CSV table of C-alpha atoms and ligand atoms in Angstrom, one decimal:
chain,number,residue,atom,x,y,z
Z,1,MET,CA,-10.4,25.2,-19.1
Z,2,ASP,CA,-8.5,23.6,-16.3
Z,3,ASN,CA,-5.4,21.8,-17.7
Z,4,ASN,CA,-3.9,20.7,-14.4
Z,5,PRO,CA,-4.4,16.9,-14.1
Z,6,ARG,CA,-4.0,17.2,-10.3
Z,7,ASN,CA,-7.2,19.4,-10.1
Z,8,SER,CA,-9.3,17.0,-12.2
Z,9,TRP,CA,-8.0,14.1,-10.1
Z,10,TYR,CA,-9.0,16.0,-6.9
Z,11,ASP,CA,-12.5,16.8,-8.1
Z,12,GLN,CA,-13.1,13.1,-9.1
Z,13,ARG,CA,-11.6,11.8,-5.9
Z,14,LEU,CA,-13.7,14.1,-3.7
Z,15,SER,CA,-16.9,13.2,-5.5
Z,16,LEU,CA,-16.3,9.6,-4.7
Z,17,GLU,CA,-15.3,10.3,-1.1
Z,18,GLN,CA,-18.5,12.4,-0.6
Z,19,GLY,CA,-21.0,10.3,-2.6
Z,20,HIS,CA,-22.8,7.0,-1.9
Z,21,PHE,CA,-20.7,4.9,-4.3
Z,22,LEU,CA,-17.1,4.0,-4.6
Z,23,SER,CA,-15.3,2.7,-7.7
Z,24,ALA,CA,-13.4,-0.5,-8.5
Z,25,PRO,CA,-12.0,-1.6,-11.9
Z,26,ASP,CA,-15.2,-3.7,-12.5
Z,27,GLY,CA,-17.5,-0.8,-11.8
Z,28,PRO,CA,-19.1,1.3,-9.0
Z,29,PHE,CA,-20.2,-0.3,-5.7
Z,30,ARG,CA,-22.3,1.1,-2.8
Z,31,LYS,CA,-20.3,2.3,0.3
Z,32,ARG,CA,-20.3,0.0,3.3
Z,33,LYS,CA,-21.7,1.3,6.6
Z,34,TRP,CA,-18.7,0.5,8.8
Z,35,ALA,CA,-20.6,1.4,12.0
Z,36,SER,CA,-23.0,-1.6,11.3
Z,37,LEU,CA,-20.0,-4.0,11.8
Z,38,ASP,CA,-19.1,-2.4,15.2
Z,39,PRO,CA,-21.2,-4.8,17.4
Z,40,ALA,CA,-19.8,-7.9,15.7
Z,41,LEU,CA,-16.2,-6.7,16.0
Z,42,LYS,CA,-16.7,-5.8,19.6
Z,43,LEU,CA,-18.1,-9.2,20.3
Z,44,PHE,CA,-15.1,-10.8,18.4
Z,45,GLU,CA,-12.6,-8.8,20.5
Z,46,GLN,CA,-14.5,-9.8,23.7
Z,47,VAL,CA,-14.3,-13.5,22.7
Z,48,LEU,CA,-10.5,-13.1,22.1
Z,49,ARG,CA,-10.1,-11.4,25.5
Z,50,LEU,CA,-12.0,-14.1,27.3
Z,51,SER,CA,-9.9,-16.8,25.6
Z,52,GLY,CA,-6.7,-15.1,26.5
Z,53,LEU,CA,-5.7,-14.6,22.9
Z,54,HIS,CA,-6.2,-10.9,22.6
Z,55,GLY,CA,-2.9,-9.8,24.3
Z,56,ARG,CA,-0.9,-12.2,22.1
Z,57,GLY,CA,-2.5,-10.8,19.0
Z,58,VAL,CA,-1.7,-7.2,20.0
Z,59,ASN,CA,2.0,-8.2,20.7
Z,60,ASN,CA,2.1,-9.9,17.3
Z,61,ALA,CA,0.8,-6.7,15.7
Z,62,LYS,CA,3.5,-4.6,17.4
Z,63,ASN,CA,6.3,-7.0,16.4
Z,64,VAL,CA,7.2,-5.4,13.0
Z,65,SER,CA,10.3,-6.9,11.3
Z,66,LEU,CA,12.4,-6.0,8.3
Z,67,LYS,CA,11.7,-8.5,5.4
Z,68,PRO,CA,14.5,-8.7,2.8
Z,69,ILE,CA,13.3,-9.7,-0.7
Z,70,THR,CA,15.3,-9.9,-3.9
Z,71,PHE,CA,13.8,-9.7,-7.4
Z,72,GLN,CA,15.7,-10.7,-10.5
Z,73,LEU,CA,14.4,-8.5,-13.3
Z,74,PRO,CA,15.6,-9.4,-16.8
Z,75,ASN,CA,14.9,-5.8,-18.0
Z,76,LEU,CA,16.8,-4.1,-15.2
Z,77,PRO,CA,19.5,-1.7,-16.5
Z,78,ALA,CA,23.0,-2.5,-15.2
Z,79,ALA,CA,23.2,0.8,-13.3
Z,80,PHE,CA,20.3,-0.3,-11.1
Z,81,ASP,CA,21.7,-3.8,-10.3
Z,82,GLY,CA,21.5,-3.9,-6.4
Z,83,TYR,CA,19.0,-1.0,-6.2
Z,84,ARG,CA,17.2,-1.0,-2.9
Z,85,ILE,CA,13.7,0.1,-2.2
Z,86,LEU,CA,12.2,0.2,1.3
Z,87,GLN,CA,8.5,-0.4,1.1
Z,88,ILE,CA,6.3,0.6,4.1
Z,89,SER,CA,2.7,-0.3,3.5
Z,90,ASP,CA,-0.5,0.1,5.6
Z,91,PRO,CA,0.8,1.6,8.9
Z,92,HIS,CA,-2.7,2.6,10.0
Z,93,LEU,CA,-0.9,4.5,12.7
Z,94,ASP,CA,-4.0,5.9,14.5
Z,95,LEU,CA,-5.0,2.3,15.4
Z,96,LEU,CA,-1.7,1.3,17.0
Z,97,PRO,CA,0.4,4.5,17.5
Z,98,ASP,CA,3.2,2.6,19.4
Z,99,LEU,CA,4.1,1.1,16.0
Z,100,SER,CA,5.9,4.3,15.0
Z,101,GLU,CA,8.5,4.0,17.7
Z,102,ARG,CA,8.9,0.3,16.9
Z,103,ILE,CA,9.5,1.0,13.2
Z,104,VAL,CA,11.9,3.8,14.0
Z,105,SER,CA,14.0,1.5,16.2
Z,106,LEU,CA,13.8,-1.2,13.5
Z,107,LEU,CA,15.0,1.1,10.7
Z,108,GLY,CA,17.5,3.0,12.8
Z,109,GLY,CA,19.1,5.3,10.2
Z,110,ILE,CA,18.8,2.8,7.3
Z,111,SER,CA,20.1,4.0,3.9
Z,112,VAL,CA,18.3,2.8,0.8
Z,113,ASP,CA,17.9,4.2,-2.7
Z,114,LEU,CA,14.2,4.9,-2.6
Z,115,LEU,CA,11.5,4.9,0.2
Z,116,LEU,CA,8.1,3.9,-1.1
Z,117,LEU,CA,5.0,4.2,1.0
Z,118,THR,CA,2.1,2.2,-0.4
Z,119,GLY,CA,-0.9,3.8,1.4
Z,120,ASP,CA,-3.3,3.5,4.4
Z,121,TYR,CA,-1.6,5.9,6.8
Z,122,ARG,CA,-4.7,6.1,9.0
Z,123,ASP,CA,-7.4,3.5,9.9
Z,124,ARG,CA,-10.6,5.3,10.7
Z,125,HIS,CA,-12.4,6.4,7.5
Z,126,ASP,CA,-14.3,9.1,9.4
Z,127,ALA,CA,-11.2,10.6,11.1
Z,128,ALA,CA,-9.7,13.9,10.2
Z,129,PRO,CA,-7.3,13.8,7.2
Z,130,GLU,CA,-4.2,14.5,9.4
Z,131,THR,CA,-5.0,11.5,11.7
Z,132,GLY,CA,-2.0,9.2,12.1
Z,133,LEU,CA,0.2,11.4,9.8
Z,134,ALA,CA,2.1,13.2,12.5
Z,135,ILE,CA,3.1,9.8,13.9
Z,136,LEU,CA,4.6,9.0,10.5
Z,137,ARG,CA,7.1,11.9,10.7
Z,138,PRO,CA,9.8,10.2,12.8
Z,139,VAL,CA,9.6,7.1,10.5
Z,140,LEU,CA,10.4,9.3,7.5
Z,141,ALA,CA,13.3,11.0,9.4
Z,142,ALA,CA,14.7,7.5,10.2
Z,143,VAL,CA,15.3,6.6,6.6
Z,144,ASP,CA,17.9,8.0,4.2
Z,145,ALA,CA,16.8,7.7,0.6
Z,146,PRO,CA,18.7,9.8,-1.9
Z,147,ASP,CA,16.3,9.0,-4.8
Z,148,GLY,CA,13.3,10.3,-2.8
Z,149,LYS,CA,10.5,9.4,-0.5
Z,150,ILE,CA,7.4,8.6,-2.5
Z,151,ALA,CA,3.9,8.0,-1.3
Z,152,ILE,CA,0.7,6.8,-3.0
Z,153,LEU,CA,-2.8,6.8,-1.4
Z,154,GLY,CA,-4.7,3.8,0.0
Z,155,ASN,CA,-8.4,3.3,0.3
Z,156,HIS,CA,-8.2,4.7,3.9
Z,157,ASP,CA,-6.5,7.9,2.7
Z,158,PRO,CA,-8.5,11.0,1.7
Z,159,ALA,CA,-7.5,13.5,-1.0
Z,160,ALA,CA,-7.1,16.0,1.8
Z,161,ALA,CA,-4.1,14.0,3.1
Z,162,VAL,CA,-2.0,14.8,0.0
Z,163,PRO,CA,-0.9,18.4,1.0
Z,164,ILE,CA,-0.2,17.1,4.5
Z,165,LEU,CA,2.0,14.3,3.2
Z,166,GLU,CA,3.8,16.7,0.9
Z,167,ASP,CA,4.4,19.1,3.8
Z,168,MET,CA,6.2,16.2,5.5
Z,169,GLY,CA,8.6,16.0,2.5
Z,170,LEU,CA,6.9,13.1,0.7
Z,171,ARG,CA,6.4,13.2,-3.1
Z,172,VAL,CA,2.8,12.0,-3.7
Z,173,LEU,CA,2.3,10.4,-7.0
Z,174,LEU,CA,-1.1,9.9,-8.5
Z,175,ASN,CA,-1.6,8.0,-11.8
Z,176,GLN,CA,1.7,9.1,-13.3
Z,177,THR,CA,5.1,7.7,-14.3
Z,178,ILE,CA,8.4,9.2,-13.2
Z,179,ALA,CA,11.9,8.2,-14.4
Z,180,ILE,CA,14.7,7.6,-11.9
Z,181,GLN,CA,18.1,8.3,-13.6
Z,182,ARG,CA,21.4,6.7,-12.9
Z,183,CYS,CA,24.5,6.8,-15.1
Z,184,GLY,CA,22.4,7.7,-18.1
Z,185,GLU,CA,20.0,4.7,-17.6
Z,186,SER,CA,16.4,4.9,-16.4
Z,187,LEU,CA,14.1,3.0,-14.1
Z,188,HIS,CA,10.5,3.9,-14.5
Z,189,LEU,CA,8.0,4.0,-11.6
Z,190,THR,CA,4.3,4.2,-12.4
Z,191,SER,CA,2.3,5.1,-9.2
Z,192,LEU,CA,-1.5,4.9,-9.1
Z,193,ASP,CA,-4.1,6.3,-6.8
Z,194,ASP,CA,-5.9,3.5,-4.8
Z,195,VAL,CA,-7.8,1.1,-7.1
Z,196,HIS,CA,-9.8,-0.7,-4.4
Z,197,SER,CA,-12.2,2.1,-3.8
Z,198,PHE,CA,-11.1,5.0,-6.0
Z,199,TYR,CA,-10.4,3.5,-9.4
Z,200,THR,CA,-10.8,5.8,-12.3
Z,201,ASP,CA,-9.8,5.6,-16.0
Z,202,ALA,CA,-6.8,7.8,-15.2
Z,203,ALA,CA,-5.2,4.8,-13.4
Z,204,HIS,CA,-5.7,2.6,-16.4
Z,205,ARG,CA,-4.4,5.3,-18.7
Z,206,ALA,CA,-1.3,5.7,-16.5
Z,207,LEU,CA,-0.6,2.0,-16.8
Z,208,GLN,CA,-1.0,2.1,-20.6
Z,209,GLU,CA,1.3,5.0,-21.2
Z,210,THR,CA,4.1,4.0,-23.6
Z,211,VAL,CA,7.3,3.6,-21.5
Z,212,GLU,CA,10.5,2.0,-22.8
Z,213,GLY,CA,12.7,0.0,-20.4
Z,214,CYS,CA,12.3,-1.4,-16.9
Z,215,ARG,CA,9.1,-0.4,-15.2
Z,216,ILE,CA,7.8,-0.8,-11.6
Z,217,ALA,CA,4.2,-0.2,-10.6
Z,218,ALA,CA,3.3,1.0,-7.1
Z,219,VAL,CA,-0.4,0.4,-6.4
Z,220,HIS,CA,-2.1,0.2,-3.0
Z,221,SER,CA,-3.8,-3.2,-3.9
Z,222,ALA,CA,-3.1,-6.0,-6.3
Z,223,GLU,CA,-6.4,-5.5,-8.0
Z,224,VAL,CA,-5.1,-4.3,-11.3
Z,225,ALA,CA,-2.2,-6.8,-11.5
Z,226,ASP,CA,-3.6,-8.3,-14.7
Z,227,LEU,CA,-3.9,-4.9,-16.4
Z,228,ALA,CA,-0.4,-4.0,-15.3
Z,229,ALA,CA,1.0,-7.2,-16.7
Z,230,ALA,CA,-0.7,-6.6,-20.0
Z,231,ALA,CA,0.8,-3.1,-20.0
Z,232,GLY,CA,4.3,-4.5,-19.7
Z,233,ILE,CA,5.1,-3.7,-16.1
Z,234,ASP,CA,8.1,-5.7,-14.8
Z,235,LEU,CA,7.5,-5.5,-11.0
Z,236,TYR,CA,4.3,-4.7,-9.2
Z,237,LEU,CA,4.5,-3.6,-5.5
Z,238,CYS,CA,1.4,-3.3,-3.3
Z,239,GLY,CA,-0.1,-3.9,0.1
Z,240,HIS,CA,-3.7,-3.4,1.3
Z,241,THR,CA,-4.5,-6.9,2.5
Z,242,HIS,CA,-2.1,-6.9,5.5
Z,243,GLY,CA,-1.5,-10.5,4.3
Z,244,GLY,CA,-4.9,-11.3,5.7
Z,245,GLN,CA,-3.8,-10.0,9.2
Z,246,ILE,CA,-5.3,-13.2,10.6
Z,247,ARG,CA,-4.2,-16.4,9.0
Z,248,LEU,CA,-5.2,-19.9,10.0
Z,249,PRO,CA,-2.3,-22.1,11.1
Z,250,TRP,CA,-3.3,-24.7,8.4
Z,251,GLY,CA,-4.0,-22.4,5.5
Z,252,GLY,CA,-4.3,-19.0,4.0
Z,253,PRO,CA,-6.2,-15.9,5.2
Z,254,PRO,CA,-10.0,-16.2,5.6
Z,255,VAL,CA,-10.4,-12.5,4.6
Z,256,ARG,CA,-8.5,-11.2,1.6
Z,257,ASN,CA,-10.4,-7.9,0.9
Z,258,LEU,CA,-9.7,-8.1,-2.8
Z,259,ARG,CA,-12.4,-8.0,-5.5
Z,260,ARG,CA,-10.1,-9.2,-8.2
Z,261,CYS,CA,-6.7,-10.8,-8.6
Z,262,ARG,CA,-7.5,-12.5,-5.3
Z,263,ASP,CA,-4.6,-15.0,-5.7
Z,264,TYR,CA,-2.2,-12.1,-4.9
Z,265,SER,CA,-3.2,-11.5,-1.3
Z,266,HIS,CA,0.3,-11.9,0.2
Z,267,GLY,CA,3.9,-12.4,-0.6
Z,268,GLN,CA,5.7,-12.9,-3.9
Z,269,TRP,CA,3.7,-13.8,-7.0
Z,270,ARG,CA,3.9,-13.8,-10.7
Z,271,HIS,CA,1.3,-12.8,-13.4
Z,272,GLY,CA,2.6,-13.8,-16.8
Z,273,ALA,CA,6.0,-12.2,-17.2
Z,274,MET,CA,5.4,-9.7,-14.4
Z,275,GLN,CA,6.6,-10.3,-10.9
Z,276,GLY,CA,4.7,-8.9,-7.9
Z,277,TYR,CA,4.9,-8.5,-4.2
Z,278,THR,CA,2.0,-7.9,-1.7
Z,279,SER,CA,3.4,-6.7,1.6
Z,280,ASN,CA,1.9,-7.9,4.9
Z,281,GLY,CA,2.1,-4.3,5.9
Z,282,ALA,CA,3.4,-2.6,9.0
Z,283,GLY,CA,0.1,-2.0,10.6
Z,284,VAL,CA,-3.3,-3.4,11.3
Z,285,ALA,CA,-6.9,-2.5,10.3
Z,286,THR,CA,-10.1,-2.5,12.3
Z,287,ILE,CA,-8.8,-4.6,15.3
Z,288,PRO,CA,-5.1,-4.2,16.5
Z,289,ILE,CA,-4.3,-7.9,16.3
Z,290,ARG,CA,-2.4,-10.3,14.1
Z,291,TYR,CA,-2.1,-14.1,14.1
Z,292,ASN,CA,0.2,-16.2,11.9
Z,293,CYS,CA,0.8,-13.2,9.7
Z,294,PRO,CA,3.8,-11.1,10.8
Z,295,ALA,CA,3.9,-7.3,10.3
Z,296,GLU,CA,6.7,-6.1,8.1
Z,297,VAL,CA,8.7,-3.4,6.3
Z,298,ALA,CA,9.9,-4.8,3.0
Z,299,LEU,CA,13.5,-4.2,2.0
Z,300,ILE,CA,13.5,-4.9,-1.8
Z,301,THR,CA,16.7,-5.4,-3.7
Z,302,LEU,CA,16.6,-5.4,-7.6
Z,303,ARG,CA,19.0,-7.6,-9.4
Z,304,ARG,CA,19.9,-8.5,-13.0
Z,305,PRO,CA,19.6,-12.2,-13.6
Z,306,GLY,CA,22.7,-14.4,-13.7
D,1,FE2,FE1,-4.6,-1.2,4.9
């Protein structure tokens, strides 16, 4: 009998990647044929080019900035007051490789406590597992993070990306909780595999584990925010939506790409006692453009209230 949870995770993940159905918290769904959208996307890009908006959209997409955010967490141990997490989400580096250089110059030797990568390192679902990952290497080198550089997988990331990410010095966490220690106190981090397309009971079990004290969840998408809040998570960090990537000047994003918890498509939010943040992401999906939705790397500071 195989007792290594990583092996059973891998078998389950691979069967979803290779089958006709994917899995969300509300059940399985048939895979989309992305190629069938190609003509519509090409037409949309052509319309943008003819209207003169395409170049502006590409420039917007390349203009990544550092977004500082502070969370006051009532359960935060005193030793973690001021703790800094740098969250890089959704770089999709094969679609806009120039982004790597831009992110490196933006971060320029930044020192934080923890680097957290919340998935989608490549864009093309049919590309080789290593696609985009080499471009991530200089970004990792630009960040000093004594408590570690942690990665979870997004819906664009295959199981085969895990050993490649680990070779780059990242600690890949899949449906498990780790404790970060400081002066005898602990901060717990529960990190899930992607729940948008690769949800399994192991993700729910990891949330429901009994953990005492302050607890952060790192999940690619907001789609299990309600389950995390019920499990007593204090702070939920995610990405996936790119904040919509294209937002109308007079309203929210027309496309949210969330099957559940759809109110949490961007920015800071709250579900019951749990606080959450959905990063706009550093990169872009499908078309390398952004409008009214700036690309970001989030610099999160944890504070005790008062
Ligand atoms: Fe993404």
